[in-house]
């Protein structure tokens, strides 16, 4: 067995599990990265995976792997950078175990992340949110489950991982109703629930039954819904809702879109951005500031405040339909 296999095994068992106590999601993400990397490097070098050495994962090989992710697998720059972060973590650990490969390791650690475009935040308007919820067929148990799940997601702004990990006991509907969840970095937070959401969840809990530790939104066999299963349900209702709400058709709607919608609803209601960050469980305000860029209403108000005294500020309106078409290109 080469020097790569032992250091990779120690990285997972000693560094990630014992020392860092990494979450299952982190371990899964790192596992997938190295499974892809090992298969790619084995095919590139003509060796079996267990025969690969650290020397087979030099900077040119890692760079070729990252290019393979983008060109052949169609991964985004964000995914590429996440894979690279996992590789950097392994090589930083390997530097302590194999100083003889110090030069090779330093060249790998010097591979930079790729800059990526910052896309606009996609969110649903109140009418679009109502259309999405109305698309759930509440004459079936699955439809009532999905209606409760989406209503909670769009009001509380939960991540899909937080949504799927909820148990029946996480919904507290006594005095001060709220949902308790554990988010990124194992940070726990409580999010208040509106009266309408409480009513929907009360009805679902009564129908759901089960024990406090059971999944709040179970699949057909009573197991937790997977991330993919939830996203498929959202795509289904998005397609249905688009028929009666054409403005939704041009939007790419995911569970994270519902999270964005919750944040934008709070922002447009005048809630301070620091409170929104706490609501969403953001580690840094940098993540929350993306919603400020998405709100044209606030930008227009800023223009109005800087207008000279006595002047009237109006947004430009094209005088002709043809000019309007050209302006919107």
Coordinates of C-alpha atoms in Angstrom, one line a residue:
X1 CA 0.0 0.0 0.0
X2 CA 1.3 3.5 -0.9
X3 CA 1.8 6.5 1.3
X4 CA -1.5 8.1 0.1
X5 CA -3.9 5.4 1.5
X6 CA -2.7 5.6 5.1
X7 CA -2.7 9.4 5.3
X8 CA -6.2 9.6 3.7
X9 CA -7.5 7.1 6.2
X10 CA -5.9 8.9 9.1
X11 CA -7.3 12.2 7.8
X12 CA -10.9 10.9 8.0
X13 CA -10.6 8.9 11.2
X14 CA -8.2 11.0 13.2
X15 CA -8.5 14.6 11.9
X16 CA -12.1 14.8 10.9
X17 CA -13.8 12.4 13.3
X18 CA -11.6 12.4 16.5
X19 CA -10.0 15.9 16.4
X20 CA -12.5 18.1 14.6
X21 CA -15.7 16.1 15.4
X22 CA -16.8 17.0 11.9
X23 CA -20.5 16.8 11.1
X24 CA -21.9 13.9 8.9
X25 CA -22.5 16.4 6.1
X26 CA -18.9 17.5 6.1
X27 CA -17.6 14.0 6.1
X28 CA -19.9 13.1 3.3
X29 CA -18.8 16.1 1.2
X30 CA -15.1 15.3 1.8
X31 CA -15.7 11.6 1.0
X32 CA -17.4 12.4 -2.3
X33 CA -14.5 14.8 -3.2
X34 CA -11.8 12.2 -2.7
X35 CA -13.8 9.4 -4.3
X36 CA -13.9 11.5 -7.4
X37 CA -10.3 12.5 -7.1
X38 CA -9.0 9.0 -6.6
X39 CA -10.9 7.6 -9.6
X40 CA -9.7 10.5 -11.8
X41 CA -6.0 10.1 -10.6
X42 CA -6.1 6.3 -11.1
X43 CA -7.4 6.7 -14.6
X44 CA -4.8 9.4 -15.3
X45 CA -1.8 7.5 -14.0
X46 CA -2.9 4.0 -15.0
X47 CA -2.5 2.7 -11.4
X48 CA -5.1 1.1 -9.1
X49 CA -6.5 3.4 -6.5
X50 CA -4.7 1.7 -3.6
X51 CA -1.4 2.0 -5.5
X52 CA -1.6 5.8 -5.8
X53 CA 0.9 7.9 -3.9
X54 CA 1.0 11.5 -2.9
X55 CA 3.3 12.1 -5.8
X56 CA 0.5 11.2 -8.1
X57 CA -1.6 14.0 -6.7
X58 CA 0.8 16.8 -7.5
X59 CA -0.3 20.3 -8.5
X60 CA -0.7 19.5 -12.2
X61 CA -2.9 16.5 -11.4
X62 CA -5.1 18.5 -9.0
X63 CA -5.4 21.3 -11.5
X64 CA -6.4 18.8 -14.2
X65 CA -9.0 17.3 -11.7
X66 CA -10.5 20.7 -11.1
X67 CA -10.8 21.3 -14.8
X68 CA -12.4 17.9 -15.2
X69 CA -15.0 18.9 -12.7
X70 CA -16.0 21.9 -14.7
X71 CA -15.6 20.6 -18.3
X72 CA -16.8 17.0 -18.0
X73 CA -19.0 17.0 -14.9
X74 CA -20.5 20.5 -15.5
X75 CA -19.7 21.7 -11.9
X76 CA -20.0 25.3 -11.0
X77 CA -17.1 27.4 -9.7
X78 CA -18.7 27.2 -6.3
X79 CA -18.6 23.4 -6.4
X80 CA -15.1 23.4 -7.8
X81 CA -13.9 25.6 -4.9
X82 CA -15.6 23.4 -2.3
X83 CA -13.8 20.4 -3.8
X84 CA -10.5 22.3 -3.7
X85 CA -11.1 23.3 0.0
X86 CA -11.3 19.6 0.8
X87 CA -8.1 18.8 -1.1
X88 CA -6.3 21.7 0.7
X89 CA -7.5 20.3 4.1
X90 CA -6.0 16.9 3.3
X91 CA -2.7 18.3 2.1
X92 CA -2.4 20.6 5.1
X93 CA -2.7 17.4 7.3
X94 CA -0.3 15.5 5.0
X95 CA 2.3 18.2 5.5
X96 CA 2.6 17.2 9.2
X97 CA 2.9 13.5 8.4
X98 CA 5.1 13.6 5.3
X99 CA 7.5 16.5 5.4
X100 CA 9.6 14.8 2.7
X101 CA 6.8 15.9 0.3
X102 CA 6.8 19.5 1.5
X103 CA 7.5 21.1 -1.9
X104 CA 4.8 19.1 -3.6
X105 CA 2.3 19.9 -0.8
X106 CA 3.1 23.6 -0.9
X107 CA 2.4 23.8 -4.6
X108 CA -1.0 22.1 -4.1
X109 CA -1.8 24.4 -1.3
X110 CA -1.0 27.4 -3.5
X111 CA -3.7 26.5 -6.1
X112 CA -6.2 29.3 -5.7
X113 CA -9.9 29.2 -5.7
X114 CA -11.7 30.4 -8.8
X115 CA -13.5 33.7 -8.8
X116 CA -17.2 33.4 -9.6
X117 CA -20.0 35.6 -10.7
X118 CA -22.3 36.9 -8.0
X119 CA -25.8 36.1 -9.3
X120 CA -28.9 38.0 -8.3
X121 CA -30.9 36.6 -5.4
X122 CA -34.1 34.8 -6.7
X123 CA -37.1 35.1 -4.4
X124 CA -40.8 34.8 -4.6
X125 CA -43.3 37.6 -4.2
X126 CA -46.2 37.1 -1.9
X127 CA -48.5 36.3 -4.8
X128 CA -46.0 33.7 -6.1
X129 CA -45.6 32.2 -2.7
X130 CA -49.4 31.8 -2.4
X131 CA -49.5 30.2 -5.8
X132 CA -46.8 27.7 -4.8
X133 CA -48.6 26.7 -1.6
X134 CA -52.0 26.5 -3.5
X135 CA -50.4 24.0 -5.9
X136 CA -50.2 21.4 -3.1
X137 CA -53.1 18.9 -3.5
X138 CA -54.5 19.0 0.1
X139 CA -57.0 16.2 -0.7
X140 CA -54.1 13.8 -0.2
X141 CA -51.9 13.1 2.8
X142 CA -48.7 13.7 0.8
X143 CA -50.1 17.1 -0.4
X144 CA -51.0 18.1 3.1
X145 CA -47.5 17.1 4.3
X146 CA -45.9 19.1 1.5
X147 CA -48.2 22.1 2.1
X148 CA -47.1 22.2 5.8
X149 CA -43.4 21.7 4.8
X150 CA -43.4 24.5 2.2
X151 CA -45.3 26.9 4.5
X152 CA -42.8 26.3 7.2
X153 CA -39.8 26.7 4.8
X154 CA -41.0 30.0 3.3
X155 CA -41.9 31.5 6.7
X156 CA -38.9 30.4 8.8
X157 CA -36.3 30.5 6.0
X158 CA -34.9 27.0 6.8
X159 CA -32.2 25.4 4.8
X160 CA -33.2 22.1 3.1
X161 CA -30.9 20.2 5.5
X162 CA -32.6 21.9 8.5
X163 CA -36.0 21.1 7.1
X164 CA -35.4 17.4 6.5
X165 CA -33.8 16.9 10.0
X166 CA -36.8 18.3 11.9
X167 CA -38.6 16.1 14.4
X168 CA -42.1 16.4 15.7
X169 CA -40.6 17.8 19.0
X170 CA -38.9 20.6 17.2
X171 CA -42.2 22.4 16.6
X172 CA -43.2 24.2 19.8
X173 CA -46.7 25.5 19.5
X174 CA -47.4 26.4 23.1
X175 CA -46.8 29.9 24.4
X176 CA -44.4 31.7 22.0
X177 CA -44.7 29.2 19.1
X178 CA -41.4 28.6 17.3
X179 CA -39.4 26.0 15.4
X180 CA -36.1 24.7 16.8
X181 CA -33.4 23.6 14.4
X182 CA -29.7 22.9 14.2
X183 CA -28.0 24.6 11.2
X184 CA -24.6 25.0 9.8
X185 CA -21.7 24.6 12.3
X186 CA -24.1 22.9 14.6
X187 CA -25.6 26.2 15.7
X188 CA -29.0 25.9 17.2
X189 CA -31.6 28.5 16.8
X190 CA -35.3 29.1 17.4
X191 CA -37.4 30.9 14.8
X192 CA -40.8 32.4 15.7
X193 CA -43.9 31.1 13.8
X194 CA -46.7 33.2 12.5
X195 CA -50.3 32.4 13.4
X196 CA -51.1 31.0 10.0
X197 CA -48.1 28.7 10.0
X198 CA -48.9 27.5 13.5
X199 CA -52.5 26.6 12.4
X200 CA -51.1 24.6 9.4
X201 CA -48.5 22.8 11.6
X202 CA -51.0 22.0 14.3
X203 CA -53.2 20.3 11.8
X204 CA -50.3 18.4 10.3
X205 CA -49.0 17.2 13.7
X206 CA -52.4 15.9 14.6
X207 CA -52.5 14.0 11.4
X208 CA -48.9 13.0 11.5
X209 CA -49.0 11.3 15.0
X210 CA -45.9 9.4 16.0
X211 CA -43.4 10.0 18.7
X212 CA -41.6 13.3 19.5
X213 CA -38.3 12.0 18.0
X214 CA -39.9 10.9 14.7
X215 CA -39.3 12.9 11.5
X216 CA -41.7 15.8 11.1
X217 CA -42.0 15.3 7.4
X218 CA -41.6 11.6 6.7
X219 CA -41.4 9.7 3.4
X220 CA -43.7 6.8 2.4
X221 CA -41.9 4.4 4.7
X222 CA -41.7 6.8 7.7
X223 CA -38.1 7.7 7.0
X224 CA -36.7 11.2 6.7
X225 CA -37.1 12.8 3.3
X226 CA -33.9 13.1 1.4
X227 CA -32.7 16.4 0.1
X228 CA -33.4 15.3 -3.5
X229 CA -36.9 14.2 -2.6
X230 CA -37.7 17.7 -1.1
X231 CA -36.3 19.4 -4.2
X232 CA -38.3 17.2 -6.5
X233 CA -41.5 18.2 -4.6
X234 CA -40.6 21.9 -4.9
X235 CA -40.0 21.4 -8.7
X236 CA -43.4 19.7 -9.1
X237 CA -45.3 22.5 -7.3
X238 CA -43.3 25.1 -9.2
X239 CA -44.4 23.6 -12.5
X240 CA -48.1 23.5 -11.3
X241 CA -48.0 27.0 -10.0
X242 CA -46.4 28.5 -13.1
X243 CA -49.6 27.6 -15.1
X244 CA -51.6 30.1 -13.1
X245 CA -48.8 32.5 -12.1
X246 CA -46.8 33.2 -15.3
X247 CA -44.2 35.3 -13.4
X248 CA -42.9 32.1 -11.7
X249 CA -42.1 30.4 -15.0
X250 CA -38.9 32.4 -15.6
X251 CA -37.6 31.7 -12.0
X252 CA -35.5 28.8 -10.9
X253 CA -37.2 27.8 -7.7
X254 CA -35.6 25.6 -5.1
X255 CA -35.9 25.2 -1.3
X256 CA -33.2 27.9 -1.0
X257 CA -35.4 30.2 -3.1
X258 CA -38.0 29.9 -0.3
X259 CA -35.3 30.8 2.2
X260 CA -34.5 33.9 0.1
X261 CA -38.2 34.7 0.0
X262 CA -38.4 34.7 3.8
X263 CA -35.4 37.0 4.0
X264 CA -36.7 39.4 1.5
X265 CA -40.1 39.5 3.2
X266 CA -38.4 40.6 6.4
X267 CA -36.2 43.1 4.6
X268 CA -39.1 44.8 2.9
X269 CA -41.0 44.9 6.2
X270 CA -38.1 47.1 7.5
X271 CA -36.4 44.5 9.8
X272 CA -32.8 45.3 10.5
X273 CA -30.3 43.2 8.6
X274 CA -28.6 42.0 11.8
X275 CA -31.9 40.5 12.9
X276 CA -32.4 38.8 9.5
X277 CA -28.9 37.3 9.9
X278 CA -29.9 35.8 13.2
X279 CA -33.2 34.6 11.7
X280 CA -31.4 32.8 8.9
X281 CA -28.5 31.5 11.1
X282 CA -25.9 33.3 9.1
X283 CA -22.3 33.2 10.5
X284 CA -21.5 36.6 9.0
X285 CA -23.4 39.7 7.8
X286 CA -21.7 39.3 4.5
X287 CA -24.0 36.5 3.5
X288 CA -27.1 38.6 4.5
X289 CA -26.0 41.7 2.6
X290 CA -26.8 39.9 -0.7
X291 CA -30.5 40.7 0.0
X292 CA -29.8 44.4 0.1
X293 CA -28.5 44.3 -3.5
X294 CA -31.7 42.4 -4.6
X295 CA -34.1 45.1 -3.3
X296 CA -34.7 47.8 -6.0
X297 CA -37.2 49.5 -3.8
X298 CA -34.5 50.4 -1.2
X299 CA -32.2 51.6 -4.0
X300 CA -34.9 53.9 -5.3
X301 CA -35.5 55.3 -1.8
X302 CA -31.8 56.0 -1.6
X303 CA -31.9 58.0 -4.8
X304 CA -34.9 59.9 -3.5
X305 CA -33.0 60.9 -0.3
X306 CA -30.0 62.3 -2.3
X307 CA -32.2 64.4 -4.6
X308 CA -31.6 68.2 -4.5
X309 CA -34.2 70.0 -2.4
X310 CA -37.4 70.9 -4.3
X311 CA -36.7 68.6 -7.2
X312 CA -38.7 65.6 -8.2
X313 CA -37.0 62.3 -8.9
X314 CA -38.7 59.8 -11.2
X315 CA -37.4 56.5 -12.6
X316 CA -36.7 56.6 -16.3
X317 CA -39.6 55.4 -18.4
X318 CA -39.0 54.6 -22.1
X319 CA -41.2 56.8 -24.3
X320 CA -41.8 54.1 -26.9
X321 CA -42.4 50.3 -26.7
X322 CA -39.5 49.6 -29.1
X323 CA -37.2 51.6 -26.8
X324 CA -38.5 49.8 -23.8
X325 CA -37.7 46.5 -25.5
X326 CA -34.1 47.7 -26.1
X327 CA -33.8 49.0 -22.6
X328 CA -34.8 45.6 -21.2
X329 CA -32.2 43.6 -23.2

